[in-house]
mmCIF file of C-alpha atoms in Angstrom:
data_model
loop_
_atom_site.group_PDB
_atom_site.id
_atom_site.type_symbol
_atom_site.label_atom_id
_atom_site.label_comp_id
_atom_site.label_asym_id
_atom_site.label_seq_id
_atom_site.Cartn_x
_atom_site.Cartn_y
_atom_site.Cartn_z
ATOM 1 C CA MET H 1 -11.940 -41.064 -13.034
ATOM 2 C CA ILE H 2 -9.905 -39.246 -9.962
ATOM 3 C CA GLY H 3 -9.181 -41.523 -6.698
ATOM 4 C CA PRO H 4 -10.428 -39.945 -3.398
ATOM 5 C CA MET H 5 -6.419 -39.191 -2.449
ATOM 6 C CA ARG H 6 -6.152 -36.901 -5.745
ATOM 7 C CA TRP H 7 -9.734 -35.374 -5.540
ATOM 8 C CA PRO H 8 -8.789 -32.391 -3.302
ATOM 9 C CA LEU H 9 -5.210 -31.227 -5.663
ATOM 10 C CA ALA H 10 -7.825 -31.936 -8.513
ATOM 11 C CA SER H 11 -10.232 -29.343 -6.819
ATOM 12 C CA ALA H 12 -7.401 -26.624 -5.841
ATOM 13 C CA VAL H 13 -6.160 -26.910 -9.082
ATOM 14 C CA VAL H 14 -10.193 -26.006 -10.683
ATOM 15 C CA LEU H 15 -10.477 -23.397 -7.983
ATOM 16 C CA ALA H 16 -6.986 -21.777 -9.251
ATOM 17 C CA ALA H 17 -7.852 -21.790 -12.988
ATOM 18 C CA LEU H 18 -11.140 -20.193 -12.182
ATOM 19 C CA ALA H 19 -9.533 -17.923 -10.191
ATOM 20 C CA THR H 20 -7.245 -16.738 -13.065
ATOM 21 C CA LEU H 21 -9.828 -16.101 -15.203
ATOM 22 C CA ALA H 22 -11.994 -14.176 -12.814
ATOM 23 C CA THR H 23 -8.603 -11.961 -12.244
ATOM 24 C CA LEU H 24 -8.703 -12.035 -16.337
ATOM 25 C CA ALA H 25 -12.328 -10.872 -16.578
ATOM 26 C CA ALA H 26 -12.271 -8.433 -14.054
ATOM 27 C CA ALA H 27 -8.953 -6.440 -15.487
ATOM 28 C CA ARG H 28 -9.327 -2.865 -15.384
ATOM 29 C CA SER H 29 -6.538 0.058 -15.716
ATOM 30 C CA GLU H 30 -6.976 3.762 -14.663
ATOM 31 C CA ARG H 31 -4.826 6.668 -15.665
ATOM 32 C CA ALA H 32 -5.255 10.373 -14.605
ATOM 33 C CA LEU H 33 -4.152 13.474 -16.473
ATOM 34 C CA ALA H 34 -4.088 17.275 -16.256
ATOM 35 C CA TYR H 35 -6.732 17.861 -19.152
ATOM 36 C CA SER H 36 -9.905 19.087 -18.876
ATOM 37 C CA ARG H 37 -12.504 16.532 -20.065
ATOM 38 C CA ASP H 38 -14.098 19.057 -22.439
ATOM 39 C CA GLN H 39 -10.754 18.438 -24.423
ATOM 40 C CA ALA H 40 -10.234 15.022 -23.797
ATOM 41 C CA TRP H 41 -13.617 12.896 -24.757
ATOM 42 C CA PRO H 42 -13.389 13.687 -28.098
ATOM 43 C CA ALA H 43 -9.630 13.014 -28.773
ATOM 44 C CA ALA H 44 -10.365 9.469 -26.400
ATOM 45 C CA VAL H 45 -13.294 8.746 -29.281
ATOM 46 C CA ARG H 46 -11.088 9.787 -32.259
ATOM 47 C CA PHE H 47 -8.276 7.323 -30.255
ATOM 48 C CA LEU H 48 -10.089 4.514 -30.181
ATOM 49 C CA ALA H 49 -12.492 5.014 -33.539
ATOM 50 C CA VAL H 50 -9.259 6.077 -35.814
ATOM 51 C CA ASP H 51 -6.125 5.343 -33.928
ATOM 52 C CA GLU H 52 -6.815 1.575 -32.497
ATOM 53 C CA ARG H 53 -8.950 1.051 -35.494
ATOM 54 C CA LEU H 54 -11.662 -0.537 -33.138
ATOM 55 C CA LYS H 55 -15.681 -0.862 -33.709
ATOM 56 C CA VAL H 56 -17.672 1.858 -31.178
ATOM 57 C CA THR H 57 -20.555 0.278 -30.703
ATOM 58 C CA ASP H 58 -22.313 2.963 -27.829
ATOM 59 C CA LYS H 59 -21.398 6.462 -26.311
ATOM 60 C CA ASP H 60 -22.520 8.739 -24.304
ATOM 61 C CA ALA H 61 -20.531 12.234 -23.819
ATOM 62 C CA ASP H 62 -22.833 13.610 -20.527
ATOM 63 C CA ALA H 63 -21.905 10.037 -19.056
ATOM 64 C CA GLY H 64 -18.625 10.173 -20.203
ATOM 65 C CA TYR H 65 -18.407 6.012 -21.850
ATOM 66 C CA ALA H 66 -17.498 4.779 -24.913
ATOM 67 C CA LEU H 67 -18.507 0.959 -25.453
ATOM 68 C CA PHE H 68 -16.384 -1.222 -27.960
ATOM 69 C CA GLU H 69 -15.517 -4.091 -29.527
ATOM 70 C CA LEU H 70 -11.468 -5.330 -29.961
ATOM 71 C CA ARG H 71 -11.159 -8.120 -32.321
ATOM 72 C CA ASP H 72 -7.724 -10.574 -31.446
ATOM 73 C CA GLU H 73 -6.814 -14.058 -32.384
ATOM 74 C CA GLY H 74 -10.091 -14.109 -34.056
ATOM 75 C CA LYS H 75 -12.388 -13.765 -31.607
ATOM 76 C CA VAL H 76 -14.494 -10.162 -30.688
ATOM 77 C CA PHE H 77 -13.756 -9.053 -26.873
ATOM 78 C CA ARG H 78 -16.187 -6.001 -25.778
ATOM 79 C CA GLY H 79 -14.503 -3.247 -23.636
ATOM 80 C CA ALA H 80 -15.221 0.392 -22.179
ATOM 81 C CA LEU H 81 -13.443 3.364 -21.580
ATOM 82 C CA GLU H 82 -14.735 6.341 -18.807
ATOM 83 C CA VAL H 83 -13.778 9.605 -19.213
ATOM 84 C CA ILE H 84 -14.195 10.606 -15.617
ATOM 85 C CA PRO H 85 -13.492 14.450 -14.578
ATOM 86 C CA VAL H 86 -11.685 14.132 -10.593
ATOM 87 C CA VAL H 87 -10.157 16.595 -8.261
ATOM 88 C CA VAL H 88 -7.275 15.655 -6.524
ATOM 89 C CA ASP H 89 -5.196 17.761 -4.320
ATOM 90 C CA GLY H 90 -7.355 20.908 -5.636
ATOM 91 C CA ARG H 91 -6.103 20.309 -9.209
ATOM 92 C CA PRO H 92 -8.916 18.994 -11.850
ATOM 93 C CA LEU H 93 -7.561 16.324 -13.786
ATOM 94 C CA VAL H 94 -9.606 13.976 -16.107
ATOM 95 C CA ARG H 95 -9.460 10.294 -15.088
ATOM 96 C CA PHE H 96 -9.453 6.932 -18.062
ATOM 97 C CA VAL H 97 -10.514 3.872 -16.742
ATOM 98 C CA LEU H 98 -10.265 1.043 -19.295
ATOM 99 C CA ALA H 99 -11.345 -2.474 -18.842
ATOM 100 C CA ILE H 100 -11.976 -5.164 -22.142
ATOM 101 C CA GLU H 101 -13.395 -8.558 -20.754
ATOM 102 C CA ASP H 102 -10.989 -11.410 -21.416
ATOM 103 C CA ARG H 103 -7.993 -9.663 -21.780
ATOM 104 C CA PRO H 104 -4.819 -9.126 -19.941
ATOM 105 C CA SER H 105 -4.688 -6.063 -17.631
ATOM 106 C CA TRP H 106 -0.790 -5.117 -19.769
ATOM 107 C CA LEU H 107 -3.267 -4.579 -23.506
ATOM 108 C CA GLU H 108 -5.097 -2.142 -21.035
ATOM 109 C CA VAL H 109 -2.149 -0.533 -19.537
ATOM 110 C CA ALA H 110 -0.618 -0.400 -23.730
ATOM 111 C CA MET H 111 -3.761 1.529 -24.961
ATOM 112 C CA LEU H 112 -3.841 3.775 -22.031
ATOM 113 C CA ARG H 113 0.016 4.805 -23.227
ATOM 114 C CA ARG H 114 -0.847 5.360 -26.401
ATOM 115 C CA LEU H 115 -3.904 7.393 -25.343
ATOM 116 C CA GLU H 116 -1.484 9.678 -23.056
ATOM 117 C CA HIS H 117 0.329 9.968 -26.356
ATOM 118 C CA LYS H 118 -2.392 10.897 -28.846
ATOM 119 C CA LEU H 119 -3.431 13.160 -26.379
ATOM 120 C CA ARG H 120 -0.344 15.152 -25.687
ATOM 121 C CA LEU H 121 0.168 15.458 -29.606
ATOM 122 C CA GLU H 122 -3.215 16.944 -29.845
ATOM 123 C CA LEU H 123 -3.541 18.575 -26.940
ATOM 124 C CA GLY H 124 0.201 19.082 -25.919
ATOM 125 C CA ALA H 125 1.619 18.549 -22.456
ATOM 126 C CA PRO H 126 -1.057 18.505 -19.417
ATOM 127 C CA ALA H 127 -0.783 21.207 -17.138
ATOM 128 C CA PRO H 128 1.860 20.746 -14.465
ATOM 129 C CA PRO H 129 1.273 20.433 -10.931
ATOM 130 C CA PRO H 130 1.226 23.786 -9.064
ATOM 131 C CA THR H 131 4.353 24.359 -6.991
ATOM 132 C CA PRO H 132 3.794 24.094 -3.410
ATOM 133 C CA ARG H 133 3.821 27.243 -1.483
ATOM 134 C CA PRO H 134 6.500 26.827 1.674
ATOM 135 C CA ARG H 135 4.986 26.924 4.970
ATOM 136 C CA PRO H 136 5.891 30.159 7.203
ATOM 137 C CA GLU H 137 8.615 29.115 9.632
ATOM 138 C CA PRO H 138 7.290 29.075 13.262
ATOM 139 C CA GLY H 139 8.461 32.128 15.559
ATOM 140 C CA PRO H 140 7.310 34.266 18.421
ATOM 141 C CA GLY H 141 3.868 35.353 17.752
ATOM 142 C CA PRO H 142 2.846 38.805 16.389
ATOM 143 C CA GLY H 143 3.348 41.568 19.168
ATOM 144 C CA PRO H 144 5.885 44.741 18.872
ATOM 145 C CA GLY H 145 9.562 43.624 18.469
ATOM 146 C CA SER H 146 8.750 40.603 16.586
ATOM 147 C CA GLY H 147 8.504 39.738 12.641
ATOM 148 C CA PRO H 148 9.846 42.246 9.591
ATOM 149 C CA GLU H 149 8.334 45.150 11.764
ATOM 150 C CA LYS H 150 10.900 45.528 14.336
ATOM 151 C CA ASN H 151 13.535 46.645 11.510
ATOM 152 C CA ARG H 152 11.134 49.239 10.225
ATOM 153 C CA PRO H 153 11.670 53.053 11.446
ATOM 154 C CA LYS H 154 8.495 54.105 13.713
ATOM 155 C CA ASP H 155 7.620 57.010 10.829
ATOM 156 C CA ALA H 156 7.508 54.550 8.192
ATOM 157 C CA PRO H 157 4.755 54.103 6.396
ATOM 158 C CA LYS H 158 3.202 50.438 7.193
ATOM 159 C CA ASP H 159 3.279 49.327 3.030
ATOM 160 C CA SER H 160 6.937 50.543 2.753
ATOM 161 C CA PRO H 161 9.831 47.380 2.133
ATOM 162 C CA THR H 162 11.257 46.993 5.395
ATOM 163 C CA ASP H 163 15.359 47.318 6.050
ATOM 164 C CA ASP H 164 17.205 44.611 5.339
ATOM 165 C CA GLY H 165 20.510 46.309 5.304
ATOM 166 C CA GLY H 166 20.721 46.188 1.801
ATOM 167 C CA PRO H 167 20.726 49.923 -0.781
ATOM 168 C CA PRO H 168 17.334 51.403 0.123
ATOM 169 C CA ILE H 169 14.513 50.739 -2.511
ATOM 170 C CA SER H 170 12.380 52.986 -4.443
ATOM 171 C CA THR H 171 8.687 52.885 -3.719
ATOM 172 C CA THR H 172 7.781 54.504 -7.205
ATOM 173 C CA PRO H 173 7.972 52.301 -10.290
#
Protein backbone atom coordinates (compact mmCIF):
# COMPACT_ATOMS: atom_id res chain seq x y z
CA MET A 1 0.00 0.00 0.00
CA ILE A 2 1.29 3.46 -0.88
CA GLY A 3 1.44 5.90 2.00
CA PRO A 4 -0.25 9.33 1.81
CA MET A 5 3.10 11.13 1.28
CA ARG A 6 4.13 8.91 -1.62
CA TRP A 7 0.82 9.09 -3.50
CA PRO A 8 1.69 12.27 -5.51
CA LEU A 9 5.07 10.78 -6.47
CA ALA A 10 3.50 7.50 -7.60
CA SER A 11 0.87 9.41 -9.59
CA ALA A 12 3.57 11.44 -11.32
CA VAL A 13 5.50 8.29 -12.26
CA VAL A 14 2.37 6.65 -13.69
CA LEU A 15 1.49 9.81 -15.67
CA ALA A 16 5.03 10.04 -17.05
CA ALA A 17 4.91 6.41 -18.15
CA LEU A 18 1.55 6.94 -19.86
CA ALA A 19 2.85 10.06 -21.62
CA THR A 20 5.85 8.11 -22.91
CA LEU A 21 3.61 5.36 -24.26
CA ALA A 22 1.33 7.93 -25.91
CA THR A 23 4.37 9.52 -27.55
CA LEU A 24 5.51 6.17 -28.94
CA ALA A 25 2.03 5.37 -30.22
CA ALA A 26 1.67 8.76 -31.92
CA ALA A 27 5.06 8.60 -33.63
CA ARG A 28 4.98 9.60 -37.27
CA SER A 29 7.80 10.52 -39.61
CA GLU A 30 7.79 12.43 -42.87
CA ARG A 31 10.08 13.03 -45.83
CA ALA A 32 9.41 15.08 -48.99
CA LEU A 33 11.24 14.22 -52.23
CA ALA A 34 11.13 15.69 -55.74
CA TYR A 35 9.55 12.75 -57.55
CA SER A 36 6.17 12.53 -59.20
CA ARG A 37 3.49 10.64 -57.29
CA ASP A 38 2.88 8.41 -60.32
CA GLN A 39 6.50 7.22 -60.20
CA ALA A 40 6.84 7.07 -56.41
CA TRP A 41 3.65 5.15 -55.54
CA PRO A 42 4.49 1.77 -57.17
CA ALA A 43 8.09 1.98 -55.96
CA ALA A 44 6.90 2.65 -52.39
CA VAL A 45 4.55 -0.36 -52.42
CA ARG A 46 7.31 -2.60 -53.81
CA PHE A 47 9.62 -1.25 -51.11
CA LEU A 48 7.21 -2.34 -48.36
CA ALA A 49 6.43 -5.78 -49.80
CA VAL A 50 9.74 -6.81 -51.40
CA ASP A 51 12.56 -4.86 -49.75
CA GLU A 52 11.19 -4.67 -46.20
CA ARG A 53 9.31 -8.01 -46.42
CA LEU A 54 6.24 -6.53 -44.74
CA LYS A 55 2.75 -7.91 -45.13
CA VAL A 56 0.72 -5.26 -47.02
CA THR A 57 -2.82 -5.63 -45.69
CA ASP A 58 -4.53 -2.85 -47.66
CA LYS A 59 -3.59 -0.30 -50.29
CA ASP A 60 -5.34 2.33 -52.35
CA ALA A 61 -3.41 3.99 -55.17
CA ASP A 62 -6.02 6.73 -55.67
CA ALA A 63 -6.00 7.71 -51.99
CA GLY A 64 -2.24 7.13 -51.76
CA TYR A 65 -1.96 4.90 -48.71
CA ALA A 66 -0.76 1.42 -47.87
CA LEU A 67 -1.38 -0.40 -44.59
CA PHE A 68 1.06 -3.05 -43.48
CA GLU A 69 2.12 -5.30 -40.60
CA LEU A 70 5.62 -5.32 -39.13
CA ARG A 71 6.75 -8.38 -37.15
CA ASP A 72 9.30 -7.48 -34.50
CA GLU A 73 10.26 -9.14 -31.23
CA GLY A 74 7.59 -11.81 -31.75
CA LYS A 75 4.81 -9.21 -32.01
CA VAL A 76 2.88 -7.71 -34.91
CA PHE A 77 2.77 -3.92 -35.23
CA ARG A 78 0.46 -2.11 -37.63
CA GLY A 79 1.80 0.63 -39.86
CA ALA A 80 0.76 2.98 -42.63
CA LEU A 81 2.58 4.72 -45.46
CA GLU A 82 0.97 7.71 -47.15
CA VAL A 83 2.21 9.11 -50.48
CA ILE A 84 0.93 12.67 -50.83
CA PRO A 85 1.60 15.04 -53.73
CA VAL A 86 2.44 18.56 -52.49
CA VAL A 87 3.74 21.81 -53.94
CA VAL A 88 6.41 23.68 -51.97
CA ASP A 89 7.64 27.03 -53.28
CA GLY A 90 6.06 26.28 -56.65
CA ARG A 91 7.90 22.96 -56.89
CA PRO A 92 5.95 19.67 -57.09
CA LEU A 93 7.09 17.12 -54.49
CA VAL A 94 5.77 13.93 -52.99
CA ARG A 95 5.56 13.64 -49.20
CA PHE A 96 5.96 10.23 -47.59
CA VAL A 97 4.32 9.92 -44.16
CA LEU A 98 5.18 6.74 -42.26
CA ALA A 99 3.62 5.70 -38.96
CA ILE A 100 4.19 2.44 -37.10
CA GLU A 101 2.14 1.89 -33.95
CA ASP A 102 4.01 1.33 -30.70
CA ARG A 103 7.45 1.60 -32.30
CA PRO A 104 10.03 4.36 -31.80
CA SER A 105 10.30 7.08 -34.43
CA TRP A 106 13.93 6.18 -35.24
CA LEU A 107 12.59 2.99 -36.84
CA GLU A 108 10.33 5.04 -39.13
CA VAL A 109 13.14 7.46 -39.99
CA ALA A 110 15.47 4.59 -40.89
CA MET A 111 12.77 3.02 -43.06
CA LEU A 112 12.19 6.35 -44.87
CA ARG A 113 15.94 6.60 -45.55
CA ARG A 114 15.89 3.14 -47.10
CA LEU A 115 12.85 4.11 -49.18
CA GLU A 116 14.68 7.22 -50.43
CA HIS A 117 17.68 5.05 -51.35
CA LYS A 118 15.41 2.68 -53.32
CA LEU A 119 13.80 5.60 -55.16
CA ARG A 120 17.22 6.98 -56.09
CA LEU A 121 18.27 3.57 -57.43
CA GLU A 122 15.09 3.00 -59.44
CA LEU A 123 14.17 6.54 -60.52
CA GLY A 124 17.46 8.41 -60.34
CA ALA A 125 18.25 11.45 -58.24
CA PRO A 126 15.30 13.70 -57.43
CA ALA A 127 14.94 16.84 -59.50
CA PRO A 128 17.17 19.63 -58.16
CA PRO A 129 15.49 22.73 -56.78
CA PRO A 130 15.05 25.53 -59.30
CA THR A 131 17.76 28.16 -59.22
CA PRO A 132 16.47 31.39 -57.77
CA ARG A 133 16.34 34.27 -60.19
CA PRO A 134 18.41 37.27 -59.17
CA ARG A 135 16.28 40.22 -58.21
CA PRO A 136 16.75 43.33 -60.31
CA GLU A 137 18.59 46.07 -58.52
CA PRO A 138 16.47 49.06 -57.67
CA GLY A 139 17.38 52.07 -59.71
CA PRO A 140 15.83 55.16 -61.12
CA GLY A 141 12.42 54.68 -62.63
CA PRO A 142 11.87 54.26 -66.36
CA GLY A 143 12.35 57.27 -68.52
CA PRO A 144 14.80 58.84 -70.89
CA GLY A 145 18.40 58.56 -69.82
CA SER A 146 17.86 55.63 -67.46
CA GLY A 147 18.77 51.96 -67.78
CA PRO A 148 20.35 50.35 -70.87
CA GLU A 149 18.53 52.74 -73.19
CA LYS A 150 20.92 55.57 -72.29
CA ASN A 151 23.82 53.87 -74.18
CA ARG A 152 21.75 53.06 -77.29
CA PRO A 153 22.09 55.35 -80.28
CA LYS A 154 18.83 57.13 -81.16
CA ASP A 155 18.66 55.55 -84.63
CA ALA A 156 19.39 51.98 -83.35
CA PRO A 157 16.51 49.50 -83.38
CA LYS A 158 14.99 48.66 -79.98
CA ASP A 159 16.08 44.99 -80.06
CA SER A 160 19.76 45.66 -80.85
CA PRO A 161 22.36 45.01 -78.17
CA THR A 162 23.48 47.95 -76.07
CA ASP A 163 26.94 49.45 -76.36
CA ASP A 164 28.85 48.45 -73.25
CA GLY A 165 32.26 49.48 -74.56
CA GLY A 166 33.17 45.98 -75.76
CA PRO A 167 33.68 44.73 -79.31
CA PRO A 168 30.65 44.96 -81.62
CA ILE A 169 28.32 41.96 -81.62
CA SER A 170 26.63 40.83 -84.82
CA THR A 171 22.87 40.55 -84.77
CA THR A 172 22.95 37.76 -87.37
CA PRO A 173 23.55 34.17 -86.26
